[in-house]
Amino acid sequence: MGYTGGVKIALVSGSAGDTRCGVGDYAFELAQHLALDAEVTLYHAAGHGPAQPPYERLTTLELREVSGFSAITIGFLARSIAKEGYDIVHLQYPSKGYGSSVGPGFLPQRLAGMHSRSRVVVTLHEWCTSHPLRKMVMDQMLPSADLLIVTNEQELEGLVKRSGGKRTEVIPVGNVLASRRELDNVWRKHEGKELRKPEPPSGPGGRKPFALFHYGLPAKGKGLGRLLEAVKLVRDSGLDARLDLAGEFKPGTPLTDELLEQITRYELVEAVTKLGHLDREEVAAAAEKCCLGVFPFEEGYSSKRSSIAGLTQLDLPLVVGAGSREEHPFWAPEENTAASLAVLLVELFSGRLESEWAGQVERQREYGERFSFSQIARQHLRACLLY
């Protein structure tokens, strides 16, 4: 709506809205919101493009499919980008569409070697917990980047010594579930129409009793084993706790095999419903059938967690892990153990959940405003242009 033809941005991400990569979903939504105030081209790998088209009223966003991001093809991509004369080249890393290629690590260096006029910005979505080989790829990016962006203060602390004093900004992940509503509200406001808002909190009545919800891409550090053990302990206490588990757990992979073994070990075959992969519009409906969203992350909670960001505007109280270094409004156990989590869940199901529901949901929604893509896009433009 505010585009004046002044800024050209290339956004590079292996995945872009394919709903199977959190970084890719973030990049796709960010591109749309940036396109309200800039001319944006989103480069993504073949087969990893958006599951749904961009918002229909956007006219300044172009999607470009890339054949690959190998160390060989990255040179061709760099030359193509350099010819376009972008003001900003913004690389998102890591992303599922890159595969195991080291090529993305060389893109900033290649652009610098071509004396490109573009300011090169790199967002590192995971640094502290990344595999050493992935950190080697990121090490290649650091010297030639003009600006680094991370998603929380802990990542900033972990990166600052490695980056050699490179300017680094902290910008959180966005709420991909609310992004389309935000875009719609831009036009509704311009046309003088009433803005779309979340429904008021309704409480746990009418939902599946003692039902817990968890979703996201399978990965270490999410505390799924601890959650399953806690569900067993809650059931052993006499409450018929159940878990709706959404996510793409591919058969035969180590994470899936471990999950299935734990479900069997804790005698939860009848208590766990595996929902499989959910499209974006299906997540809210599935979540709001349950009484609690539970995400016992190893670090407790951090604002890099896109699964939490996406749920903050829903009518669903959330539980995270213990020991977070960030302040947050979510319920958390005293310790990061299955027993401590089970104690909290029993307490919530024994009356506290119903009495505190409305206030908890409102606190989460207020906190979740930081994940607004409209706000995040403005933060990116200020950080990229004002230095």
Short mmCIF file of C-alpha atoms in Angstrom, two decimals:
data_model
loop_
_atom_site.label_atom_id
_atom_site.label_comp_id
_atom_site.label_asym_id
_atom_site.label_seq_id
_atom_site.Cartn_x
_atom_site.Cartn_y
_atom_site.Cartn_z
CA MET A 1 0.00 0.00 0.00
CA GLY A 2 2.83 2.38 0.81
CA TYR A 3 5.21 1.37 -2.01
CA THR A 4 6.77 4.34 -3.78
CA GLY A 5 9.22 2.56 -6.07
CA GLY A 6 12.24 3.50 -3.99
CA VAL A 7 13.63 0.24 -2.61
CA LYS A 8 14.38 -3.07 -4.35
CA ILE A 9 14.90 -6.13 -2.16
CA ALA A 10 16.01 -9.66 -3.00
CA LEU A 11 14.99 -12.14 -0.34
CA VAL A 12 16.80 -15.48 -0.64
CA SER A 13 15.48 -18.58 1.14
CA GLY A 14 15.77 -22.26 0.23
CA SER A 15 12.11 -22.76 1.13
CA ALA A 16 9.35 -20.21 0.74
CA GLY A 17 5.96 -20.93 2.26
CA ASP A 18 5.89 -24.66 1.54
CA THR A 19 4.59 -25.24 5.13
CA ARG A 20 7.36 -27.76 5.79
CA CYS A 21 10.07 -25.36 6.88
CA GLY A 22 9.58 -22.78 9.61
CA VAL A 23 12.20 -20.46 8.14
CA GLY A 24 10.66 -20.79 4.70
CA ASP A 25 7.19 -19.95 5.98
CA TYR A 26 8.64 -16.94 7.78
CA ALA A 27 10.48 -15.77 4.63
CA PHE A 28 7.32 -15.99 2.51
CA GLU A 29 5.25 -13.94 4.95
CA LEU A 30 8.06 -11.42 5.46
CA ALA A 31 8.35 -10.97 1.69
CA GLN A 32 4.65 -10.13 1.42
CA HIS A 33 4.77 -7.55 4.19
CA LEU A 34 7.97 -6.00 2.84
CA ALA A 35 6.21 -5.73 -0.53
CA LEU A 36 3.82 -3.21 1.00
CA ASP A 37 6.70 -0.71 1.09
CA ALA A 38 9.25 -2.06 -1.40
CA GLU A 39 9.69 -4.02 -4.62
CA VAL A 40 10.53 -7.56 -3.50
CA THR A 41 11.82 -10.64 -5.32
CA LEU A 42 11.79 -13.90 -3.37
CA TYR A 43 14.27 -16.54 -4.58
CA HIS A 44 13.57 -20.14 -3.52
CA ALA A 45 14.56 -23.68 -4.50
CA ALA A 46 12.58 -25.65 -7.06
CA GLY A 47 9.93 -27.75 -5.33
CA HIS A 48 9.97 -25.58 -2.21
CA GLY A 49 7.68 -22.76 -3.31
CA PRO A 50 4.53 -21.50 -1.57
CA ALA A 51 1.68 -23.89 -0.85
CA GLN A 52 -0.68 -21.00 -1.56
CA PRO A 53 -0.20 -17.92 -3.75
CA PRO A 54 0.76 -14.53 -2.28
CA TYR A 55 -1.97 -12.21 -1.08
CA GLU A 56 -3.98 -11.39 -4.19
CA ARG A 57 -3.80 -7.62 -3.88
CA LEU A 58 -0.01 -7.41 -3.75
CA THR A 59 1.56 -6.20 -7.00
CA THR A 60 5.19 -5.69 -5.95
CA LEU A 61 6.20 -9.25 -5.07
CA GLU A 62 7.80 -11.62 -7.56
CA LEU A 63 8.67 -15.27 -6.91
CA ARG A 64 11.70 -16.74 -8.67
CA GLU A 65 12.49 -20.44 -8.60
CA VAL A 66 16.17 -21.40 -8.40
CA SER A 67 17.42 -24.74 -9.78
CA GLY A 68 19.66 -25.23 -6.75
CA PHE A 69 21.98 -23.69 -4.19
CA SER A 70 25.09 -25.81 -4.71
CA ALA A 71 28.58 -24.34 -4.51
CA ILE A 72 28.59 -24.38 -8.33
CA THR A 73 25.18 -22.86 -9.05
CA ILE A 74 25.54 -20.19 -6.36
CA GLY A 75 27.86 -18.29 -8.71
CA PHE A 76 25.15 -18.10 -11.37
CA LEU A 77 22.65 -16.92 -8.76
CA ALA A 78 25.06 -14.24 -7.52
CA ARG A 79 25.57 -12.89 -11.05
CA SER A 80 21.82 -12.87 -11.67
CA ILE A 81 21.19 -10.98 -8.43
CA ALA A 82 24.00 -8.51 -9.11
CA LYS A 83 22.54 -7.64 -12.53
CA GLU A 84 19.21 -6.69 -10.97
CA GLY A 85 20.75 -3.89 -8.90
CA TYR A 86 18.91 -4.61 -5.68
CA ASP A 87 19.34 -2.17 -2.81
CA ILE A 88 19.20 -5.03 -0.31
CA VAL A 89 19.99 -8.74 -0.66
CA HIS A 90 18.62 -10.54 2.38
CA LEU A 91 19.64 -14.16 2.93
CA GLN A 92 17.66 -16.41 5.31
CA TYR A 93 19.57 -19.33 6.84
CA PRO A 94 19.16 -22.23 7.48
CA SER A 95 16.25 -23.37 5.34
CA LYS A 96 15.12 -26.84 4.32
CA GLY A 97 15.19 -25.99 0.61
CA TYR A 98 18.97 -25.57 0.72
CA GLY A 99 19.35 -29.24 1.55
CA SER A 100 22.86 -30.05 2.78
CA SER A 101 24.53 -27.65 0.34
CA VAL A 102 27.28 -25.30 1.51
CA GLY A 103 26.52 -22.99 -1.43
CA PRO A 104 24.45 -20.39 0.48
CA GLY A 105 27.48 -19.66 2.63
CA PHE A 106 29.33 -18.25 -0.39
CA LEU A 107 26.58 -15.94 -1.68
CA PRO A 108 27.61 -12.84 0.35
CA GLN A 109 31.25 -13.37 -0.60
CA ARG A 110 30.39 -13.73 -4.31
CA LEU A 111 28.33 -10.54 -4.27
CA ALA A 112 31.11 -8.65 -2.52
CA GLY A 113 33.62 -9.88 -5.10
CA MET A 114 31.45 -8.51 -7.88
CA HIS A 115 31.42 -5.08 -6.19
CA SER A 116 27.65 -5.33 -6.02
CA ARG A 117 25.86 -2.14 -4.97
CA SER A 118 23.58 -4.19 -2.72
CA ARG A 119 23.72 -4.16 1.05
CA VAL A 120 23.98 -7.80 2.09
CA VAL A 121 21.89 -8.80 5.11
CA VAL A 122 21.94 -12.28 6.67
CA THR A 123 19.34 -13.55 9.12
CA LEU A 124 20.66 -16.51 11.13
CA HIS A 125 17.67 -18.31 12.61
CA GLU A 126 19.76 -20.76 14.60
CA TRP A 127 23.33 -20.25 15.75
CA CYS A 128 23.78 -21.54 19.30
CA THR A 129 22.27 -24.98 18.68
CA SER A 130 23.44 -25.48 15.08
CA HIS A 131 25.55 -28.46 14.03
CA PRO A 132 29.27 -27.59 13.61
CA LEU A 133 29.07 -28.21 9.86
CA ARG A 134 26.18 -25.77 9.56
CA LYS A 135 28.16 -23.24 11.58
CA MET A 136 30.97 -23.61 9.03
CA VAL A 137 28.53 -22.50 6.33
CA MET A 138 27.51 -19.52 8.43
CA ASP A 139 31.15 -18.65 9.07
CA GLN A 140 31.52 -18.11 5.32
CA MET A 141 28.72 -15.54 5.39
CA LEU A 142 29.90 -13.38 8.28
CA PRO A 143 32.86 -11.44 6.78
CA SER A 144 30.97 -10.21 3.70
CA ALA A 145 27.64 -9.41 5.36
CA ASP A 146 26.85 -5.74 6.00
CA LEU A 147 24.28 -6.59 8.67
CA LEU A 148 23.41 -9.68 10.69
CA ILE A 149 19.98 -10.38 12.17
CA VAL A 150 19.19 -12.94 14.88
CA THR A 151 15.88 -13.81 16.49
CA ASN A 152 16.62 -13.40 20.21
CA GLU A 153 19.14 -12.08 22.73
CA GLN A 154 20.60 -15.52 23.48
CA GLU A 155 21.50 -15.97 19.81
CA LEU A 156 23.03 -12.49 19.84
CA GLU A 157 25.24 -13.36 22.80
CA GLY A 158 26.36 -16.58 21.14
CA LEU A 159 27.22 -14.88 17.86
CA VAL A 160 28.82 -11.63 18.97
CA LYS A 161 32.30 -13.05 19.60
CA ARG A 162 32.29 -15.00 16.35
CA SER A 163 31.13 -12.09 14.19
CA GLY A 164 34.09 -9.82 14.94
CA GLY A 165 31.97 -6.84 15.99
CA LYS A 166 29.72 -7.00 12.93
CA ARG A 167 26.56 -4.94 13.41
CA THR A 168 23.83 -7.30 14.58
CA GLU A 169 20.14 -6.64 15.20
CA VAL A 170 17.60 -8.73 17.12
CA ILE A 171 14.26 -9.15 15.33
CA PRO A 172 11.88 -11.94 16.44
CA VAL A 173 10.15 -14.48 14.24
CA GLY A 174 6.65 -13.69 13.01
CA ASN A 175 3.18 -15.12 13.48
CA VAL A 176 2.55 -16.92 10.20
CA LEU A 177 -0.98 -17.92 11.25
CA ALA A 178 -2.06 -14.28 11.65
CA SER A 179 -0.12 -12.87 8.68
CA ARG A 180 -2.92 -13.13 6.11
CA ARG A 181 -5.33 -11.39 8.47
CA GLU A 182 -2.78 -8.60 8.93
CA LEU A 183 -2.47 -8.13 5.18
CA ASP A 184 -6.23 -8.10 4.79
CA ASN A 185 -6.49 -5.45 7.50
CA VAL A 186 -4.11 -3.15 5.60
CA TRP A 187 -6.69 -2.85 2.83
CA ARG A 188 -9.67 -2.88 5.16
CA LYS A 189 -8.21 0.10 7.02
CA HIS A 190 -7.53 1.92 3.74
CA GLU A 191 -11.13 1.31 2.66
CA GLY A 192 -12.60 2.37 6.01
CA LYS A 193 -13.84 -1.14 6.89
CA GLU A 194 -13.88 -2.76 10.30
CA LEU A 195 -10.63 -4.58 11.05
CA ARG A 196 -10.61 -8.33 11.61
CA LYS A 197 -9.75 -9.26 15.20
CA PRO A 198 -9.46 -12.51 17.19
CA GLU A 199 -12.60 -13.73 18.91
CA PRO A 200 -12.82 -13.05 22.69
CA PRO A 201 -11.61 -15.87 24.98
CA SER A 202 -14.31 -18.52 25.40
CA GLY A 203 -12.89 -20.82 28.08
CA PRO A 204 -12.42 -24.60 28.04
CA GLY A 205 -16.11 -25.47 27.94
CA GLY A 206 -17.12 -27.53 24.91
CA ARG A 207 -13.57 -28.64 24.14
CA LYS A 208 -12.17 -32.15 24.31
CA PRO A 209 -11.67 -32.77 28.06
CA PHE A 210 -8.04 -32.88 29.26
CA ALA A 211 -6.81 -32.54 25.67
CA LEU A 212 -3.31 -31.21 24.98
CA PHE A 213 -2.05 -29.86 21.66
CA HIS A 214 1.47 -29.86 20.24
CA TYR A 215 2.58 -29.09 16.70
CA GLY A 216 5.66 -28.25 14.72
CA LEU A 217 8.43 -29.78 12.68
CA PRO A 218 10.14 -32.66 14.54
CA ALA A 219 13.49 -31.68 16.03
CA LYS A 220 15.65 -32.22 19.05
CA GLY A 221 15.25 -29.70 21.84
CA LYS A 222 11.45 -29.60 21.72
CA GLY A 223 10.98 -31.88 24.74
CA LEU A 224 8.57 -34.34 23.12
CA GLY A 225 9.83 -37.25 25.20
CA ARG A 226 9.31 -35.25 28.38
CA LEU A 227 5.81 -34.30 27.24
CA LEU A 228 4.85 -37.92 26.56
CA GLU A 229 6.12 -39.04 29.95
CA ALA A 230 4.19 -36.20 31.61
CA VAL A 231 1.00 -37.30 29.82
CA LYS A 232 1.46 -40.79 31.28
CA LEU A 233 1.97 -39.37 34.77
CA VAL A 234 -1.18 -37.24 34.47
CA ARG A 235 -3.14 -40.28 33.34
CA ASP A 236 -1.72 -42.29 36.25
CA SER A 237 -3.10 -39.60 38.58
CA GLY A 238 -6.62 -40.38 37.39
CA LEU A 239 -7.13 -37.71 34.71
CA ASP A 240 -7.83 -38.92 31.17
CA ALA A 241 -5.19 -36.70 29.54
CA ARG A 242 -4.85 -36.95 25.78
CA LEU A 243 -2.42 -35.47 23.28
CA ASP A 244 -3.20 -34.26 19.76
CA LEU A 245 0.17 -34.32 18.02
CA ALA A 246 0.46 -32.45 14.73
CA GLY A 247 3.55 -32.60 12.54
CA GLU A 248 5.14 -34.47 9.69
CA PHE A 249 6.86 -37.44 11.32
CA LYS A 250 8.27 -39.44 8.43
CA PRO A 251 8.34 -43.24 8.95
CA GLY A 252 11.77 -44.76 9.36
CA THR A 253 13.55 -41.63 10.56
CA PRO A 254 15.34 -41.67 13.94
CA LEU A 255 13.08 -38.99 15.45
CA THR A 256 9.92 -40.82 14.38
CA ASP A 257 11.21 -44.19 15.58
CA GLU A 258 12.07 -42.67 18.95
CA LEU A 259 8.63 -41.04 19.21
CA LEU A 260 6.80 -44.29 18.43
CA GLU A 261 8.95 -46.20 20.91
CA GLN A 262 8.12 -43.69 23.65
CA ILE A 263 4.38 -43.80 22.88
CA THR A 264 4.50 -47.59 23.25
CA ARG A 265 6.72 -47.52 26.36
CA TYR A 266 4.42 -45.09 28.17
CA GLU A 267 1.29 -47.04 27.07
CA LEU A 268 -0.12 -44.05 25.20
CA VAL A 269 -1.17 -45.71 21.95
CA GLU A 270 -4.83 -44.90 22.62
CA ALA A 271 -4.09 -41.51 24.21
CA VAL A 272 -2.06 -39.92 21.43
CA THR A 273 -3.73 -38.84 18.20
CA LYS A 274 -1.23 -38.26 15.40
CA LEU A 275 -2.77 -35.57 13.21
CA GLY A 276 0.05 -35.59 10.65
CA HIS A 277 0.97 -32.49 8.66
CA LEU A 278 -1.54 -29.66 8.95
CA ASP A 279 -1.91 -26.88 6.43
CA ARG A 280 -1.77 -23.41 7.92
CA GLU A 281 -5.52 -22.87 7.95
CA GLU A 282 -6.03 -26.22 9.74
CA VAL A 283 -3.75 -25.48 12.70
CA ALA A 284 -6.05 -23.03 14.49
CA ALA A 285 -9.09 -25.30 14.20
CA ALA A 286 -7.16 -28.29 15.56
CA ALA A 287 -5.56 -26.29 18.38
CA GLU A 288 -8.80 -24.70 19.60
CA LYS A 289 -10.42 -28.10 20.07
CA CYS A 290 -7.95 -28.68 22.91
CA CYS A 291 -7.59 -27.17 26.38
CA LEU A 292 -3.85 -26.46 26.42
CA GLY A 293 -0.95 -26.11 24.02
CA VAL A 294 2.17 -27.70 25.54
CA PHE A 295 5.72 -27.01 24.30
CA PRO A 296 8.34 -28.01 26.94
CA PHE A 297 11.41 -26.72 25.08
CA GLU A 298 14.86 -27.56 26.42
CA GLU A 299 15.67 -23.85 26.85
CA GLY A 300 12.27 -23.26 28.45
CA TYR A 301 11.16 -20.76 25.85
CA SER A 302 12.77 -18.32 23.43
CA SER A 303 11.31 -15.91 20.89
CA LYS A 304 12.87 -17.90 18.04
CA ARG A 305 10.12 -20.50 18.52
CA SER A 306 7.78 -19.94 15.58
CA SER A 307 5.31 -22.57 16.83
CA ILE A 308 4.61 -20.43 19.90
CA ALA A 309 4.56 -17.19 17.90
CA GLY A 310 1.89 -18.66 15.65
CA LEU A 311 -0.39 -19.62 18.54
CA THR A 312 -0.25 -16.43 20.59
CA GLN A 313 -3.37 -14.91 19.03
CA LEU A 314 -5.48 -18.06 19.35
CA ASP A 315 -7.95 -18.85 22.12
CA LEU A 316 -5.62 -21.39 23.72
CA PRO A 317 -3.50 -21.08 26.90
CA LEU A 318 0.08 -22.26 26.42
CA VAL A 319 2.59 -24.13 28.57
CA VAL A 320 6.34 -24.00 27.83
CA GLY A 321 9.44 -25.40 29.52
CA ALA A 322 11.22 -24.23 32.67
CA GLY A 323 14.28 -22.01 32.92
CA SER A 324 13.73 -19.54 30.09
CA ARG A 325 16.11 -16.58 30.00
CA GLU A 326 13.40 -14.46 28.36
CA GLU A 327 10.41 -12.99 30.14
CA HIS A 328 7.13 -14.35 28.81
CA PRO A 329 3.47 -14.77 29.89
CA PHE A 330 3.18 -18.53 29.35
CA TRP A 331 2.69 -21.08 32.10
CA ALA A 332 5.82 -23.10 32.91
CA PRO A 333 6.70 -25.87 35.38
CA GLU A 334 9.22 -25.28 38.15
CA GLU A 335 11.71 -27.70 36.59
CA ASN A 336 12.30 -29.15 33.14
CA THR A 337 11.27 -32.65 34.16
CA ALA A 338 8.30 -34.81 33.24
CA ALA A 339 7.25 -34.96 36.90
CA SER A 340 7.25 -31.19 37.32
CA LEU A 341 5.35 -30.72 34.06
CA ALA A 342 2.78 -33.31 35.14
CA VAL A 343 2.26 -31.50 38.46
CA LEU A 344 1.53 -28.26 36.59
CA LEU A 345 -0.88 -29.96 34.17
CA VAL A 346 -2.82 -31.62 37.00
CA GLU A 347 -3.01 -28.30 38.82
CA LEU A 348 -4.33 -26.55 35.71
CA PHE A 349 -6.88 -29.27 34.98
CA SER A 350 -8.08 -29.17 38.61
CA GLY A 351 -9.72 -25.74 38.32
CA ARG A 352 -7.00 -23.19 37.68
CA LEU A 353 -7.30 -23.48 33.89
CA GLU A 354 -10.96 -22.49 33.83
CA SER A 355 -10.63 -19.64 36.35
CA GLU A 356 -7.55 -18.09 34.71
CA TRP A 357 -8.34 -18.81 31.04
CA ALA A 358 -9.48 -15.37 29.88
CA GLY A 359 -6.69 -13.44 31.58
CA GLN A 360 -4.05 -15.88 30.33
CA VAL A 361 -5.24 -15.68 26.72
CA GLU A 362 -5.32 -11.88 26.84
CA ARG A 363 -1.77 -11.74 28.25
CA GLN A 364 -0.55 -14.06 25.51
CA ARG A 365 -2.20 -11.95 22.82
CA GLU A 366 -0.69 -8.75 24.18
CA TYR A 367 2.76 -10.34 24.30
CA GLY A 368 2.22 -11.81 20.82
CA GLU A 369 1.92 -8.38 19.21
CA ARG A 370 5.74 -8.45 18.91
CA PHE A 371 5.29 -11.23 16.34
CA SER A 372 3.19 -9.04 14.02
CA PHE A 373 4.66 -9.23 10.52
CA SER A 374 3.69 -5.62 9.88
CA GLN A 375 5.89 -4.60 12.79
CA ILE A 376 8.67 -7.03 11.85
CA ALA A 377 8.78 -5.78 8.25
CA ARG A 378 9.17 -2.21 9.49
CA GLN A 379 11.99 -3.33 11.79
CA HIS A 380 13.76 -4.97 8.85
CA LEU A 381 13.49 -1.90 6.65
CA ARG A 382 14.79 0.39 9.38
CA ALA A 383 17.67 -1.94 10.19
CA CYS A 384 18.63 -2.50 6.54
CA LEU A 385 18.39 1.11 5.37
CA LEU A 386 19.45 3.18 8.37
CA TYR A 387 23.14 2.50 8.76
#
